[in-house]
CSV table of C-alpha atoms in Angstrom, one decimal:
chain,number,residue,atom,x,y,z
A,49,MET,CA,117.1,177.1,-75.2
A,50,ARG,CA,117.4,174.5,-77.9
A,51,GLN,CA,120.1,171.9,-77.5
A,52,ASN,CA,120.6,170.3,-81.0
A,53,PRO,CA,124.4,170.5,-81.2
A,54,GLU,CA,124.6,170.1,-85.0
A,55,ARG,CA,122.1,173.0,-85.5
A,56,ARG,CA,124.0,175.1,-82.9
A,57,ALA,CA,127.3,174.5,-84.8
A,58,ALA,CA,125.7,175.4,-88.1
A,59,LEU,CA,124.3,178.6,-86.7
A,60,LEU,CA,127.6,179.5,-85.2
A,61,ASP,CA,129.4,178.8,-88.5
A,62,ALA,CA,126.8,181.0,-90.2
A,63,ALA,CA,127.4,183.7,-87.6
A,64,ILE,CA,131.2,183.5,-88.2
A,65,GLU,CA,130.6,184.1,-91.9
A,66,VAL,CA,128.3,187.0,-91.3
A,67,LEU,CA,130.8,188.5,-88.8
A,68,ALA,CA,133.7,188.1,-91.2
A,69,ARG,CA,131.8,189.5,-94.1
A,70,GLU,CA,129.6,192.3,-92.6
A,71,GLY,CA,131.5,193.1,-89.4
A,72,SER,CA,130.0,193.4,-86.0
A,73,ARG,CA,127.3,195.9,-87.0
A,74,GLY,CA,126.0,193.3,-89.5
A,75,LEU,CA,125.8,190.5,-87.0
A,76,THR,CA,122.2,190.1,-86.0
A,77,LEU,CA,120.2,187.0,-85.1
A,78,ARG,CA,118.1,187.5,-88.2
A,79,ALA,CA,121.3,187.7,-90.4
A,80,VAL,CA,122.5,184.5,-88.8
A,81,ASP,CA,119.2,182.8,-89.7
A,82,ALA,CA,119.4,184.1,-93.3
A,83,GLU,CA,123.1,182.9,-93.7
A,84,ALA,CA,122.2,179.5,-92.2
A,85,GLY,CA,119.2,179.1,-94.4
A,86,VAL,CA,116.8,178.5,-91.5
A,87,PRO,CA,113.5,180.1,-90.6
A,88,THR,CA,113.6,183.5,-89.0
A,89,GLY,CA,113.7,183.2,-85.3
A,90,THR,CA,115.7,180.0,-85.2
A,91,ALA,CA,118.9,181.6,-83.9
A,92,SER,CA,116.9,183.3,-81.1
A,93,ASN,CA,115.9,179.8,-79.9
A,94,TYR,CA,119.6,178.9,-79.5
A,95,PHE,CA,121.1,182.2,-78.2
A,96,ALA,CA,119.3,184.4,-75.7
A,97,ASN,CA,120.8,187.6,-77.1
A,98,ARG,CA,123.6,189.0,-79.3
A,99,ALA,CA,126.1,189.1,-76.4
A,100,GLN,CA,125.7,185.4,-75.8
A,101,LEU,CA,126.1,184.8,-79.5
A,102,LEU,CA,129.4,186.7,-79.5
A,103,VAL,CA,130.8,184.6,-76.7
A,104,GLN,CA,129.7,181.4,-78.3
A,105,ILE,CA,131.3,182.5,-81.6
A,106,LEU,CA,134.5,182.9,-79.7
A,107,HIS,CA,134.4,179.4,-78.5
A,108,ARG,CA,133.4,178.0,-82.0
A,109,THR,CA,136.5,179.7,-83.5
A,110,ARG,CA,138.7,177.6,-81.3
A,111,GLU,CA,137.0,174.4,-82.4
A,112,ARG,CA,137.5,175.4,-86.1
A,113,LEU,CA,141.1,176.6,-85.7
A,114,THR,CA,142.4,173.7,-83.6
A,115,PRO,CA,145.0,171.9,-85.6
A,116,ASP,CA,144.3,168.4,-86.9
A,117,PRO,CA,146.2,166.0,-84.6
A,118,ALA,CA,147.9,164.5,-87.7
A,119,ASP,CA,149.6,167.9,-88.2
A,120,LEU,CA,151.3,167.5,-84.8
A,121,THR,CA,152.7,164.0,-85.2
A,122,GLY,CA,156.2,162.9,-86.3
A,123,ALA,CA,159.3,164.9,-86.1
A,124,LEU,CA,158.3,168.4,-84.9
A,125,ASP,CA,160.0,171.4,-86.6
A,126,THR,CA,159.0,174.9,-85.6
A,127,LYS,CA,159.1,176.3,-89.1
A,128,VAL,CA,157.0,173.5,-90.5
A,129,LEU,CA,154.4,174.0,-87.7
A,130,LEU,CA,154.3,177.8,-88.3
A,131,THR,CA,153.9,177.2,-92.0
A,132,ARG,CA,151.0,174.8,-91.3
A,133,LEU,CA,149.5,177.5,-89.0
A,134,LEU,CA,149.6,180.1,-91.7
A,135,GLU,CA,148.1,177.6,-94.2
A,136,ARG,CA,145.3,176.8,-91.8
A,137,MET,CA,144.5,180.5,-91.3
A,138,ARG,CA,144.3,181.0,-95.0
A,139,ARG,CA,141.9,178.0,-95.4
A,140,GLU,CA,139.8,179.3,-92.5
A,141,ARG,CA,140.1,182.9,-93.5
A,142,SER,CA,136.6,183.9,-92.4
A,143,VAL,CA,137.1,182.3,-88.9
A,144,HIS,CA,140.2,184.4,-88.3
A,145,ILE,CA,138.7,187.6,-89.6
A,146,ALA,CA,135.7,186.9,-87.3
A,147,MET,CA,138.2,186.6,-84.4
A,148,LEU,CA,139.6,189.9,-85.3
A,149,GLU,CA,136.1,191.4,-85.4
A,150,LEU,CA,135.5,189.9,-81.9
A,151,ARG,CA,138.7,191.6,-80.6
A,152,LEU,CA,137.4,194.9,-82.0
A,153,GLU,CA,134.0,194.4,-80.5
A,154,GLY,CA,135.6,193.6,-77.2
A,155,ILE,CA,136.9,197.2,-77.1
A,156,ARG,CA,133.3,198.4,-76.9
A,157,ARG,CA,131.9,195.7,-74.7
A,158,PRO,CA,133.7,195.2,-71.4
A,159,GLU,CA,132.0,191.8,-70.8
A,160,LEU,CA,133.3,190.5,-74.1
A,161,GLN,CA,136.7,192.0,-73.4
A,162,ALA,CA,136.9,190.0,-70.1
A,163,GLU,CA,135.8,186.8,-71.9
A,164,LEU,CA,138.4,187.5,-74.7
A,165,ALA,CA,141.2,188.1,-72.2
A,166,GLU,CA,140.5,184.9,-70.4
A,167,PHE,CA,140.0,182.9,-73.6
A,168,GLN,CA,143.1,184.3,-75.3
A,169,GLY,CA,145.2,184.0,-72.2
A,170,ALA,CA,144.3,180.3,-71.8
A,171,GLU,CA,145.1,179.7,-75.5
A,172,LEU,CA,148.5,181.4,-75.2
A,173,GLU,CA,149.4,179.5,-72.1
A,174,ALA,CA,148.3,176.2,-73.7
A,175,ASN,CA,150.4,177.0,-76.8
A,176,VAL,CA,153.5,177.9,-74.7
A,177,ALA,CA,153.1,174.8,-72.6
A,178,TRP,CA,152.7,172.6,-75.7
A,179,HIS,CA,155.7,174.1,-77.4
A,180,LEU,CA,157.9,173.7,-74.3
A,181,ASP,CA,156.6,170.2,-73.5
A,182,ALA,CA,157.3,169.1,-77.1
A,183,GLY,CA,160.9,170.0,-76.7
A,184,LEU,CA,160.9,172.6,-79.4
A,185,PRO,CA,163.6,175.2,-79.3
A,186,GLY,CA,163.2,178.4,-77.3
A,187,ASP,CA,162.1,179.5,-73.9
A,188,ARG,CA,158.8,180.9,-72.6
A,189,GLN,CA,159.5,184.5,-73.6
A,190,GLY,CA,160.7,183.4,-77.1
A,191,VAL,CA,157.5,181.5,-77.6
A,192,VAL,CA,155.4,184.5,-76.6
A,193,LEU,CA,157.4,186.7,-78.9
A,194,LEU,CA,156.9,184.2,-81.7
A,195,TYR,CA,153.1,184.1,-81.0
A,196,LEU,CA,153.0,187.9,-81.3
A,197,ALA,CA,155.1,187.9,-84.5
A,198,MET,CA,153.0,185.3,-86.1
A,199,LEU,CA,149.8,187.1,-85.2
A,200,GLY,CA,151.1,190.2,-86.9
A,201,LEU,CA,152.1,188.1,-90.0
A,202,ILE,CA,148.7,186.5,-90.1
A,203,VAL,CA,146.8,189.8,-89.7
A,204,ASP,CA,148.7,191.4,-92.5
A,205,ASP,CA,148.4,188.3,-94.7
A,206,LEU,CA,144.6,188.3,-94.2
A,207,THR,CA,144.0,192.0,-94.4
A,208,VAL,CA,146.6,193.6,-96.7
A,209,PRO,CA,148.4,190.7,-98.4
A,210,ALA,CA,150.1,193.1,-100.9
A,211,LEU,CA,152.1,194.4,-98.0
A,212,LEU,CA,153.9,191.1,-97.7
A,213,GLU,CA,154.5,190.5,-101.5
A,214,PRO,CA,158.2,191.5,-101.2
A,215,TYR,CA,158.6,189.3,-98.2
A,216,PRO,CA,157.9,185.6,-98.8
A,217,PRO,CA,156.2,184.2,-95.7
A,218,ALA,CA,158.4,181.1,-95.7
A,219,ASP,CA,161.5,183.4,-95.3
A,220,LEU,CA,159.8,185.4,-92.6
A,221,ILE,CA,158.8,182.3,-90.7
A,222,GLU,CA,162.3,180.9,-90.9
A,223,THR,CA,163.9,184.2,-89.7
A,224,MET,CA,161.4,184.5,-86.8
A,225,ALA,CA,162.1,181.0,-85.6
A,226,GLU,CA,165.8,181.5,-85.9
A,227,ARG,CA,166.0,184.9,-84.2
A,228,LEU,CA,163.3,184.4,-81.6
A,229,LEU,CA,163.9,180.7,-80.7
A,230,GLY,CA,167.4,180.0,-81.9
A,231,ALA,CA,165.8,177.3,-84.2
A,232,ARG,CA,168.2,176.4,-87.0
A,233,ASN,CA,167.3,174.8,-90.3
A,234,PRO,CA,168.0,171.0,-89.8
A,235,GLY,CA,170.7,169.6,-92.1
């Protein structure tokens, strides 16, 4: 297997775009090569098979969706952080849609389902721990509920945005933070 990290990242980014645009059925090593603009067969030098590619896409999504440390400095406010999260998801739309596709593919592939469960479980635990360690309002269960509520908001915002037109996301985020965590608007 090839080890050029920049080429691997470019292939994974191309795979994310293919997965988001074409869905799981359209994700082939040849399609990744075409999207990345590399010679046919290049992706197969980096990924032994499609299953390995799917797992590595999962891990690449984390790299791309991790917030910039600058977004986590200064006075922390739950509503501001959630608004930044939604903005980041909108900027990285294809990454999040690819993640949704991976979840759907996990239904059909038990090995991917196991990887997803472990990966998502670790992500959720890290988010809960970060929230509580940062001294933000709410308890463990409230943070989990907020995670689930934001996931629903993000999925609808990405897939059927017209559904949310009567409900401004800023208002929804404020209400979620207040009701689930007891976070009140400062001032």
